mmCIF file of C-alpha atoms in Angstrom:
data_model
loop_
_atom_site.group_PDB
_atom_site.id
_atom_site.type_symbol
_atom_site.label_atom_id
_atom_site.label_comp_id
_atom_site.label_asym_id
_atom_site.label_seq_id
_atom_site.Cartn_x
_atom_site.Cartn_y
_atom_site.Cartn_z
ATOM 1 C CA GLY A 718 0.000 0.000 0.000
ATOM 2 C CA GLN A 719 0.950 3.606 -0.375
ATOM 3 C CA GLN A 720 3.116 5.067 2.372
ATOM 4 C CA LEU A 721 3.594 8.511 3.719
ATOM 5 C CA ASN A 722 7.201 9.544 4.242
ATOM 6 C CA GLN A 723 7.560 10.932 7.738
ATOM 7 C CA SER A 724 10.752 12.518 9.029
ATOM 8 C CA PRO A 725 12.754 12.486 11.070
ATOM 9 C CA GLN A 726 12.374 8.925 12.275
ATOM 10 C CA SER A 727 13.466 9.970 15.766
ATOM 11 C CA MET A 728 14.536 13.115 17.557
ATOM 12 C CA PHE A 729 16.536 13.756 20.699
ATOM 13 C CA ILE A 730 16.063 17.269 22.039
ATOM 14 C CA GLN A 731 16.591 19.265 25.216
ATOM 15 C CA GLU A 732 13.594 20.300 27.274
ATOM 16 C CA GLY A 733 12.476 23.757 26.202
ATOM 17 C CA GLU A 734 13.553 23.406 22.575
ATOM 18 C CA ASP A 735 11.168 23.701 19.659
ATOM 19 C CA VAL A 736 10.445 20.631 17.521
ATOM 20 C CA SER A 737 9.636 20.333 13.824
ATOM 21 C CA MET A 738 8.624 17.248 11.902
ATOM 22 C CA ASN A 739 7.050 16.683 8.513
ATOM 23 C CA CYS A 740 5.224 14.261 6.324
ATOM 24 C CA THR A 741 5.354 14.023 2.528
ATOM 25 C CA SER A 742 3.612 12.054 -0.165
ATOM 26 C CA SER A 743 3.884 11.699 -3.924
ATOM 27 C CA SER A 744 0.091 12.042 -4.125
ATOM 28 C CA ILE A 745 -2.221 14.919 -3.348
ATOM 29 C CA PHE A 746 -4.193 14.594 -0.117
ATOM 30 C CA ASN A 747 -7.338 16.425 0.908
ATOM 31 C CA THR A 748 -7.016 15.665 4.618
ATOM 32 C CA TRP A 749 -4.005 15.620 6.908
ATOM 33 C CA LEU A 750 -4.112 14.411 10.498
ATOM 34 C CA TRP A 751 -1.564 14.377 13.296
ATOM 35 C CA TYR A 752 -1.743 11.839 16.138
ATOM 36 C CA LYS A 753 0.363 11.279 19.246
ATOM 37 C CA GLN A 754 0.935 7.869 20.783
ATOM 38 C CA GLU A 755 2.312 7.397 24.274
ATOM 39 C CA PRO A 756 4.035 4.129 25.235
ATOM 40 C CA GLY A 757 1.628 1.191 25.460
ATOM 41 C CA GLU A 758 -1.394 3.278 24.459
ATOM 42 C CA GLY A 759 -3.410 3.983 21.334
ATOM 43 C CA PRO A 760 -2.834 7.132 19.250
ATOM 44 C CA VAL A 761 -4.793 10.267 20.112
ATOM 45 C CA LEU A 762 -5.755 12.855 17.503
ATOM 46 C CA LEU A 763 -3.958 16.187 17.954
ATOM 47 C CA ILE A 764 -4.853 18.249 14.903
ATOM 48 C CA ALA A 765 -6.907 17.780 11.724
ATOM 49 C CA LEU A 766 -6.313 19.842 8.559
ATOM 50 C CA TYR A 767 -8.700 20.088 5.615
ATOM 51 C CA LYS A 768 -7.555 22.946 3.407
ATOM 52 C CA ALA A 769 -4.318 23.673 1.537
ATOM 53 C CA GLY A 770 -2.350 26.323 3.387
ATOM 54 C CA GLU A 771 -4.354 25.868 6.578
ATOM 55 C CA LEU A 772 -2.457 26.544 9.788
ATOM 56 C CA THR A 773 -4.029 25.181 12.980
ATOM 57 C CA SER A 774 -2.862 25.328 16.577
ATOM 58 C CA ASN A 775 -3.614 23.202 19.625
ATOM 59 C CA GLY A 776 -1.822 24.712 22.595
ATOM 60 C CA ARG A 777 1.903 24.534 21.928
ATOM 61 C CA LEU A 778 1.326 22.449 18.792
ATOM 62 C CA THR A 779 0.921 23.963 15.351
ATOM 63 C CA ALA A 780 0.322 22.032 12.151
ATOM 64 C CA GLN A 781 0.155 23.174 8.549
ATOM 65 C CA PHE A 782 -1.406 21.703 5.428
ATOM 66 C CA GLY A 783 1.161 22.261 2.686
ATOM 67 C CA ILE A 784 0.276 24.436 -0.289
ATOM 68 C CA THR A 785 1.097 21.634 -2.725
ATOM 69 C CA ARG A 786 -1.264 19.324 -0.770
ATOM 70 C CA LYS A 787 1.523 16.762 -0.755
ATOM 71 C CA ASP A 788 2.947 17.578 2.643
ATOM 72 C CA SER A 789 2.193 18.628 6.186
ATOM 73 C CA PHE A 790 4.244 19.913 9.085
ATOM 74 C CA LEU A 791 3.941 19.723 12.853
ATOM 75 C CA ASN A 792 5.740 22.055 15.229
ATOM 76 C CA ILE A 793 5.915 21.836 18.996
ATOM 77 C CA SER A 794 7.115 24.912 20.850
ATOM 78 C CA ALA A 795 8.962 24.919 24.185
ATOM 79 C CA SER A 796 8.966 21.140 24.604
ATOM 80 C CA ILE A 797 8.224 19.603 28.006
ATOM 81 C CA PRO A 798 8.791 16.039 29.283
ATOM 82 C CA SER A 799 5.199 14.957 28.632
ATOM 83 C CA ASP A 800 5.694 15.621 24.907
ATOM 84 C CA VAL A 801 7.607 12.339 24.707
ATOM 85 C CA GLY A 802 5.971 9.820 22.415
ATOM 86 C CA ILE A 803 5.507 8.866 18.795
ATOM 87 C CA TYR A 804 3.897 11.393 16.487
ATOM 88 C CA PHE A 805 2.088 9.999 13.446
ATOM 89 C CA CYS A 806 0.900 11.845 10.421
ATOM 90 C CA ALA A 807 -2.030 10.421 8.488
ATOM 91 C CA GLY A 808 -3.676 11.450 5.272
ATOM 92 C CA ARG A 809 -6.625 10.737 3.051
ATOM 93 C CA LYS A 810 -7.081 11.383 -0.646
ATOM 94 C CA GLY A 811 -10.591 11.394 -2.033
ATOM 95 C CA ASP A 812 -12.666 8.546 -0.690
ATOM 96 C CA ASP A 813 -9.682 6.298 -0.023
ATOM 97 C CA LYS A 814 -8.869 4.879 3.382
ATOM 98 C CA ILE A 815 -6.706 6.921 5.714
ATOM 99 C CA ILE A 816 -3.047 5.921 5.594
ATOM 100 C CA PHE A 817 -0.478 6.495 8.320
ATOM 101 C CA GLY A 818 3.179 7.480 8.292
ATOM 102 C CA LYS A 819 5.731 5.430 10.206
ATOM 103 C CA GLY A 820 5.958 7.962 12.995
ATOM 104 C CA THR A 821 8.512 10.295 14.552
ATOM 105 C CA ARG A 822 9.713 9.170 17.969
ATOM 106 C CA LEU A 823 10.414 12.179 20.202
ATOM 107 C CA HIS A 824 12.868 11.837 23.081
ATOM 108 C CA ILE A 825 13.508 14.665 25.541
ATOM 109 C CA LEU A 826 16.840 14.776 27.288
ATOM 110 C CA PRO A 827 16.961 15.873 30.929
ATOM 111 C CA ASP B 1273 -18.251 7.327 29.829
ATOM 112 C CA GLY B 1274 -17.982 6.713 26.086
ATOM 113 C CA GLY B 1275 -14.973 5.145 24.497
ATOM 114 C CA ILE B 1276 -13.363 2.213 22.811
ATOM 115 C CA THR B 1277 -11.975 -0.687 24.804
ATOM 116 C CA GLN B 1278 -9.690 -3.553 23.964
ATOM 117 C CA SER B 1279 -9.015 -6.596 26.052
ATOM 118 C CA PRO B 1280 -6.831 -8.051 27.257
ATOM 119 C CA LYS B 1281 -3.930 -5.582 27.426
ATOM 120 C CA TYR B 1282 -1.367 -8.400 27.151
ATOM 121 C CA LEU B 1283 -1.918 -11.801 25.597
ATOM 122 C CA PHE B 1284 0.385 -14.772 25.330
ATOM 123 C CA ARG B 1285 -0.266 -17.764 23.095
ATOM 124 C CA LYS B 1286 1.584 -20.787 21.903
ATOM 125 C CA GLU B 1287 2.515 -21.053 18.272
ATOM 126 C CA GLY B 1288 -0.173 -22.747 16.195
ATOM 127 C CA GLN B 1289 -3.101 -21.589 18.319
ATOM 128 C CA ASN B 1290 -5.779 -19.220 17.119
ATOM 129 C CA VAL B 1291 -6.467 -16.254 19.368
ATOM 130 C CA THR B 1292 -9.258 -13.663 19.383
ATOM 131 C CA LEU B 1293 -8.744 -10.049 20.379
ATOM 132 C CA SER B 1294 -11.704 -8.097 21.655
ATOM 133 C CA CYS B 1295 -12.724 -4.568 20.601
ATOM 134 C CA GLU B 1296 -15.842 -2.828 21.895
ATOM 135 C CA GLN B 1297 -17.072 0.737 21.420
ATOM 136 C CA ASN B 1298 -20.033 2.582 22.900
ATOM 137 C CA LEU B 1299 -19.638 5.655 20.710
ATOM 138 C CA ASN B 1300 -22.375 4.540 18.300
ATOM 139 C CA HIS B 1301 -19.821 4.620 15.480
ATOM 140 C CA ASP B 1302 -20.608 2.824 12.240
ATOM 141 C CA ALA B 1303 -17.011 2.174 11.164
ATOM 142 C CA MET B 1304 -14.388 0.118 12.964
ATOM 143 C CA TYR B 1305 -10.801 -0.780 12.101
ATOM 144 C CA TRP B 1306 -7.991 -3.106 13.113
ATOM 145 C CA TYR B 1307 -4.364 -2.050 12.758
ATOM 146 C CA ARG B 1308 -1.130 -3.838 13.451
ATOM 147 C CA GLN B 1309 1.841 -1.901 14.786
ATOM 148 C CA ASP B 1310 5.423 -3.147 14.624
ATOM 149 C CA PRO B 1311 8.504 -1.140 15.621
ATOM 150 C CA GLY B 1312 9.444 1.247 12.829
ATOM 151 C CA GLN B 1313 6.481 0.171 10.687
ATOM 152 C CA GLY B 1314 3.775 2.596 11.732
ATOM 153 C CA LEU B 1315 0.171 1.458 11.568
ATOM 154 C CA ARG B 1316 -0.878 -1.086 8.962
ATOM 155 C CA LEU B 1317 -4.543 -1.753 8.280
ATOM 156 C CA ILE B 1318 -5.654 -5.361 8.718
ATOM 157 C CA TYR B 1319 -9.441 -5.213 8.278
ATOM 158 C CA TYR B 1320 -12.136 -2.572 8.460
ATOM 159 C CA SER B 1321 -15.888 -2.530 8.699
ATOM 160 C CA GLN B 1322 -18.026 0.305 7.393
ATOM 161 C CA ILE B 1323 -21.241 -0.985 8.894
ATOM 162 C CA VAL B 1324 -22.565 -3.948 10.837
ATOM 163 C CA ASN B 1325 -22.449 -7.302 9.002
ATOM 164 C CA ASP B 1326 -19.941 -5.899 6.506
ATOM 165 C CA PHE B 1327 -16.128 -5.878 6.466
ATOM 166 C CA GLN B 1328 -13.279 -5.524 3.968
ATOM 167 C CA LYS B 1329 -9.666 -6.587 3.864
ATOM 168 C CA GLY B 1330 -7.010 -4.011 4.530
ATOM 169 C CA ASP B 1331 -3.392 -4.094 3.412
ATOM 170 C CA ILE B 1332 -2.259 -7.073 5.518
ATOM 171 C CA ALA B 1333 -5.340 -9.297 5.994
ATOM 172 C CA GLU B 1334 -3.656 -12.656 5.391
ATOM 173 C CA GLY B 1335 -3.780 -14.853 8.493
ATOM 174 C CA TYR B 1336 -6.496 -12.779 10.166
ATOM 175 C CA SER B 1337 -10.284 -12.934 10.296
ATOM 176 C CA VAL B 1338 -12.976 -10.633 11.696
ATOM 177 C CA SER B 1339 -16.708 -10.490 12.287
ATOM 178 C CA ARG B 1340 -19.122 -7.596 12.786
ATOM 179 C CA GLU B 1341 -22.324 -9.088 14.123
ATOM 180 C CA LYS B 1342 -23.023 -6.134 16.403
ATOM 181 C CA LYS B 1343 -22.409 -2.442 15.824
ATOM 182 C CA GLU B 1344 -20.392 -2.073 19.008
ATOM 183 C CA SER B 1345 -18.137 -5.111 18.591
ATOM 184 C CA PHE B 1346 -15.419 -5.979 16.048
ATOM 185 C CA PRO B 1347 -13.345 -8.963 17.242
ATOM 186 C CA LEU B 1348 -10.141 -9.929 15.444
ATOM 187 C CA THR B 1349 -8.955 -13.536 15.243
ATOM 188 C CA VAL B 1350 -5.272 -14.138 14.663
ATOM 189 C CA THR B 1351 -5.068 -17.554 13.060
ATOM 190 C CA SER B 1352 -2.235 -20.038 12.957
ATOM 191 C CA ALA B 1353 -1.769 -19.070 9.306
ATOM 192 C CA GLN B 1354 -0.360 -15.679 10.361
ATOM 193 C CA LYS B 1355 3.385 -16.221 10.057
ATOM 194 C CA ASN B 1356 4.553 -13.520 12.442
ATOM 195 C CA PRO B 1357 1.704 -12.705 14.828
ATOM 196 C CA THR B 1358 3.662 -11.108 17.665
ATOM 197 C CA ALA B 1359 2.771 -7.405 17.535
ATOM 198 C CA PHE B 1360 0.781 -4.571 19.090
ATOM 199 C CA TYR B 1361 -2.803 -4.577 17.795
ATOM 200 C CA LEU B 1362 -4.887 -1.409 17.745
ATOM 201 C CA CYS B 1363 -8.619 -1.124 17.211
ATOM 202 C CA ALA B 1364 -10.215 2.141 16.128
ATOM 203 C CA SER B 1365 -13.629 3.495 15.257
ATOM 204 C CA SER B 1366 -15.066 6.480 13.431
ATOM 205 C CA ILE B 1367 -18.568 7.921 13.052
ATOM 206 C CA THR B 1368 -18.678 6.706 9.450
ATOM 207 C CA ALA B 1369 -16.112 5.305 7.052
ATOM 208 C CA ASP B 1370 -15.961 8.761 5.423
ATOM 209 C CA THR B 1371 -15.174 10.484 8.713
ATOM 210 C CA ASP B 1372 -11.523 11.399 9.075
ATOM 211 C CA THR B 1373 -11.183 11.269 12.841
ATOM 212 C CA GLN B 1374 -10.514 7.800 14.182
ATOM 213 C CA TYR B 1375 -10.632 7.060 17.900
ATOM 214 C CA PHE B 1376 -8.233 4.385 19.054
ATOM 215 C CA GLY B 1377 -8.431 1.839 21.825
ATOM 216 C CA PRO B 1378 -5.518 1.257 24.218
ATOM 217 C CA GLY B 1379 -4.218 -1.714 22.220
ATOM 218 C CA THR B 1380 -3.449 -5.367 22.877
ATOM 219 C CA ARG B 1381 0.099 -6.653 22.853
ATOM 220 C CA LEU B 1382 0.108 -10.223 21.547
ATOM 221 C CA THR B 1383 3.135 -12.408 22.093
ATOM 222 C CA VAL B 1384 3.290 -15.810 20.464
ATOM 223 C CA LEU B 1385 5.744 -18.131 22.143
#
């Protein structure tokens, strides 16, 4: 099946730093979603994007729907220890099923 | 309190045995999904159901079976034909199959010895 390319695969950052991650596809999507998964739990939806160029915030998290409709970005400002986890992007084109990226694992160094 | 539940949290089985994973939701959602998660692989769709008494294969359906006899329940059976069944299994639901937001259960970690 088609895959989304999510990068980086993992990140090690200091508490307080900002974080950026992205997701790209060779196809155009009309929906982009960002989920967070904590260890041993199911993913939880953070942000949903439905329009090219859309910029949406959820607290310290901001996500953007790329203008080309082939990418999306997630930024986390002033990271804190509870931001640790795996962040998944997901996308849908047309009436197809939603597909997920492989995730970005975020580690925060003390 | 509405939500989606999976049981058990951890499951151990001997090789060659079938095992059924439970998924229940009281959100009145029409659509339900089963995903498999392996390290570095993200989420891969096993089966999904758009409505009761209907289900379709996902990307990795071989060695798995499902049923959807009730709206709130979507059990997954991992059969002995699944060559590498040890994984973390996630169930999800959405209002309809066209709805983008999926709500996930807490997952079941299956270990085949």
